[in-house]
Coordinates of C-alpha atoms in Angstrom, one line a residue:
M259 CA -26.4 149.8 -120.1
T260 CA -29.1 151.7 -118.4
Q261 CA -32.2 149.4 -118.4
L262 CA -34.3 150.9 -115.6
L263 CA -35.8 154.2 -114.7
I264 CA -36.5 154.2 -110.9
V265 CA -38.8 157.0 -109.7
H266 CA -39.3 157.5 -106.0
R267 CA -39.7 160.5 -103.7
D268 CA -37.7 159.0 -100.9
P269 CA -34.0 159.1 -101.9
E270 CA -33.0 156.5 -99.4
I271 CA -35.5 153.9 -100.7
G272 CA -34.7 154.9 -104.2
R273 CA -30.9 154.4 -103.7
G274 CA -31.7 151.0 -102.1
L275 CA -33.6 149.9 -105.1
V276 CA -30.8 151.1 -107.5
Q277 CA -28.4 149.0 -105.4
L278 CA -30.7 146.0 -105.3
V279 CA -31.1 146.0 -109.0
K280 CA -27.4 146.3 -109.7
D281 CA -26.4 143.7 -107.1
Y282 CA -28.8 141.0 -108.3
T283 CA -29.1 141.7 -112.1
G284 CA -26.1 143.8 -113.0
Y285 CA -28.3 146.4 -114.7
E286 CA -27.7 150.1 -114.3
S287 CA -30.6 152.4 -113.1
V288 CA -31.3 156.1 -113.2
L289 CA -33.0 157.5 -110.1
T290 CA -35.4 160.5 -110.2
Q291 CA -37.9 161.8 -107.8
G292 CA -40.9 163.0 -109.8
E293 CA -42.6 163.4 -113.2
S294 CA -40.9 166.7 -114.1
E295 CA -37.4 165.6 -113.1
T296 CA -37.8 162.4 -115.1
L297 CA -39.0 164.1 -118.2
V298 CA -36.2 166.7 -118.1
W299 CA -33.6 164.0 -117.5
L300 CA -34.8 162.0 -120.5
R301 CA -34.8 165.0 -122.8
R302 CA -31.1 165.5 -122.0
Q303 CA -30.5 161.8 -122.9
P304 CA -32.0 161.4 -126.3
N305 CA -30.2 158.1 -127.0
L306 CA -31.4 156.4 -123.8
R307 CA -34.2 153.8 -124.3
P308 CA -35.0 152.3 -120.9
R309 CA -36.8 148.9 -120.8
I310 CA -38.4 149.2 -117.4
L311 CA -40.1 152.0 -115.3
L312 CA -40.0 151.0 -111.6
T313 CA -42.0 153.7 -109.9
Q314 CA -43.7 154.7 -106.7
L315 CA -47.4 154.8 -107.5
Q316 CA -48.2 158.2 -106.1
A317 CA -46.6 161.0 -104.0
P318 CA -46.5 164.8 -104.1
G319 CA -45.5 165.7 -107.6
L320 CA -45.9 162.2 -108.8
D321 CA -48.8 160.2 -110.3
S322 CA -47.3 157.2 -112.0
F323 CA -50.4 156.3 -114.0
I324 CA -49.8 159.6 -115.8
L325 CA -46.0 159.2 -116.0
G326 CA -46.3 155.7 -117.2
A327 CA -48.7 156.7 -120.0
L328 CA -46.3 159.5 -121.1
L329 CA -43.2 157.3 -121.1
G330 CA -45.1 154.5 -122.8
E331 CA -45.7 156.8 -125.8
M332 CA -42.0 157.7 -125.8
F333 CA -40.6 154.2 -125.5
S334 CA -42.3 151.3 -127.3
G335 CA -42.3 148.2 -125.2
L336 CA -41.6 150.0 -121.9
Q337 CA -42.7 147.7 -119.0
T338 CA -44.0 149.4 -115.8
L339 CA -43.7 148.1 -112.3
F340 CA -45.6 149.9 -109.5
L341 CA -44.7 150.4 -105.9
P342 CA -47.9 151.4 -104.0
A343 CA -48.1 152.8 -100.5
Y344 CA -50.4 150.2 -99.0
P345 CA -48.9 147.1 -97.3
A346 CA -48.9 143.7 -98.9
S347 CA -51.2 142.5 -96.0
A348 CA -54.0 144.8 -97.3
Q349 CA -54.3 142.9 -100.6
R350 CA -57.3 140.7 -100.9
M351 CA -56.1 138.5 -103.8
E352 CA -52.8 137.3 -105.2
V353 CA -52.3 137.7 -108.9
A354 CA -49.8 135.5 -110.8
G355 CA -47.1 137.5 -112.6
S356 CA -48.1 140.7 -110.8
K357 CA -46.1 143.8 -111.6
V358 CA -47.3 145.5 -108.4
F359 CA -45.0 145.5 -105.3
P360 CA -46.5 146.7 -102.0
E361 CA -44.4 147.0 -98.8
P362 CA -42.5 145.1 -97.8
I363 CA -41.1 144.7 -101.3
D364 CA -40.5 141.0 -102.2
G365 CA -36.9 141.5 -103.5
E366 CA -36.7 138.0 -105.1
R367 CA -40.0 138.5 -107.0
L368 CA -39.0 142.0 -108.0
V369 CA -35.6 140.8 -109.5
S370 CA -37.4 137.9 -111.3
T371 CA -39.9 140.3 -112.8
I372 CA -37.2 142.7 -113.9
E373 CA -35.3 139.9 -115.6
R374 CA -38.5 138.6 -117.3
S375 CA -39.3 142.1 -118.5
V376 CA -35.9 142.8 -120.0
R377 CA -36.1 139.6 -122.0
M378 CA -39.4 140.5 -123.6
F379 CA -39.6 141.7 -127.2
S380 CA -38.7 145.3 -127.6
D381 CA -42.2 146.3 -128.7
A382 CA -44.1 144.0 -126.3
P383 CA -47.3 145.6 -124.8
D384 CA -47.3 146.7 -121.1
L385 CA -49.8 144.2 -119.8
F386 CA -51.5 143.9 -116.4
H387 CA -54.2 141.6 -115.1
V388 CA -57.5 143.3 -114.7
L389 CA -57.7 142.2 -111.0
D390 CA -54.2 143.7 -110.3
I391 CA -55.1 147.1 -111.7
L392 CA -58.5 147.3 -110.0
Q393 CA -57.2 146.1 -106.6
M394 CA -54.3 148.6 -106.8
C395 CA -56.8 151.5 -107.7
C396 CA -59.2 150.5 -104.8
L397 CA -56.5 150.1 -102.2
S398 CA -55.0 153.5 -103.3
N399 CA -58.4 155.2 -102.9
R400 CA -58.5 156.3 -106.5
S401 CA -61.4 158.2 -108.1
G402 CA -61.9 158.4 -111.9
A403 CA -62.1 156.0 -114.8
V404 CA -60.0 153.1 -115.8
Q405 CA -60.3 152.0 -119.4
M406 CA -59.2 148.5 -120.2
V407 CA -58.4 147.1 -123.6
S408 CA -57.9 143.5 -124.7
G409 CA -57.6 143.1 -128.5
S410 CA -60.8 144.6 -129.9
K411 CA -62.6 144.5 -126.5
V412 CA -62.9 147.7 -124.5
G413 CA -64.4 148.3 -121.1
T414 CA -64.4 151.1 -118.5
T415 CA -64.6 150.9 -114.7
Y416 CA -65.5 154.0 -112.7
L417 CA -64.2 154.5 -109.1
R418 CA -65.0 156.9 -106.3
D419 CA -62.7 157.1 -103.3
G420 CA -61.5 153.5 -103.8
Q421 CA -64.9 151.9 -104.5
I422 CA -66.0 150.6 -107.9
V423 CA -69.4 152.4 -108.6
H424 CA -70.0 151.5 -112.3
A425 CA -68.6 149.4 -115.1
E426 CA -69.5 149.0 -118.8
T427 CA -68.4 147.2 -121.9
A428 CA -70.0 147.1 -125.3
T429 CA -72.6 144.5 -124.2
E430 CA -72.8 144.7 -120.4
C431 CA -73.0 147.2 -117.6
G432 CA -72.7 147.0 -113.8
D433 CA -71.6 143.7 -112.2
G434 CA -71.9 141.8 -115.5
A435 CA -69.5 144.2 -117.2
L436 CA -67.0 143.8 -114.4
S437 CA -67.2 140.0 -114.7
E438 CA -66.7 140.2 -118.4
M439 CA -63.5 142.3 -118.0
V440 CA -62.1 140.0 -115.4
S441 CA -62.5 137.2 -117.9
W442 CA -60.2 139.0 -120.3
G443 CA -57.2 138.4 -118.0
E444 CA -54.2 140.6 -119.1
I445 CA -55.1 144.0 -120.6
E446 CA -53.6 147.4 -121.4
F447 CA -55.1 150.2 -119.4
A448 CA -55.5 154.0 -119.3
Y449 CA -56.5 156.0 -116.2
D450 CA -58.3 159.4 -116.2
R451 CA -58.9 160.9 -112.8
S452 CA -61.2 163.7 -114.2
V453 CA -63.8 161.3 -115.6
H454 CA -66.7 160.2 -113.3
A455 CA -69.6 157.9 -113.7
G456 CA -72.9 159.3 -114.9
V457 CA -74.7 156.5 -113.1
E458 CA -73.8 154.2 -110.2
T459 CA -74.8 150.6 -110.8
I460 CA -72.6 148.8 -108.3
K461 CA -73.1 148.9 -104.6
K462 CA -71.1 145.9 -103.4
A463 CA -67.7 146.4 -101.7
W464 CA -64.8 146.3 -104.2
N465 CA -63.1 143.2 -102.7
A466 CA -66.3 141.1 -102.6
L467 CA -67.1 142.3 -106.1
L468 CA -63.8 141.2 -107.5
I469 CA -63.9 137.9 -105.7
D470 CA -67.4 137.2 -107.1
A471 CA -66.2 138.1 -110.6
L472 CA -63.2 135.8 -110.3
E473 CA -65.5 132.9 -109.1
E474 CA -67.8 133.6 -112.0
E475 CA -64.8 133.3 -114.4
R476 CA -63.8 130.0 -112.8
R477 CA -67.4 128.7 -113.1
R478 CA -67.6 129.6 -116.8
A479 CA -64.3 127.7 -117.4
L480 CA -66.0 124.4 -116.2
P481 CA -67.6 122.0 -118.6
A482 CA -71.3 122.8 -119.1
W483 CA -72.4 119.8 -117.0
R484 CA -70.3 121.0 -114.1
Q485 CA -71.6 124.6 -114.3
Q486 CA -75.0 123.4 -113.2
T487 CA -73.7 122.2 -109.9
A488 CA -70.8 124.7 -109.2

């Protein structure tokens, strides 16, 4: 059974991923090279319901935030795994259960994540940690807006050339809004590159900003008497 869609512009890397998945999971994969080719192939296979999208984050003719959103509407419960162009050494924080795999790809972690994703309920939401999404956007030099949803809570973070310039939730804006969103943990997200912030309330570098937000979340988790001295 075909469980994975693998989308990558480099055929050699793509074929290597197909073989890795087959060798270590037994699952069959379909390899395509861009948004258009993927959508055309799926229209010709109306009975196919893939469980996982394993995709290069961005390349000519490919923006996987857009592709992931389109396929998520077509296939309930589709889980997305991203392959960004930046190296693993560029990451400033590790996120448990991450679905982001920079170079060099950790094959053991990738196989484990694929197995975990296949075992999820067929209509499970495609969740990512707030830190994972924002770190990926910043290291990929994204501009635009990232909307994040956790239950009834909604927040938006605005980026310009890989820097976070504004954030807002129903009750907070700026640094406070970002700290609030980080405290939500796993979220669903949507990205729109055409939306830009009307104001810029954040000046701190993105990595320092996220580390501060994470430290604030940890401090809030302490008992009240410990918060005074943390």
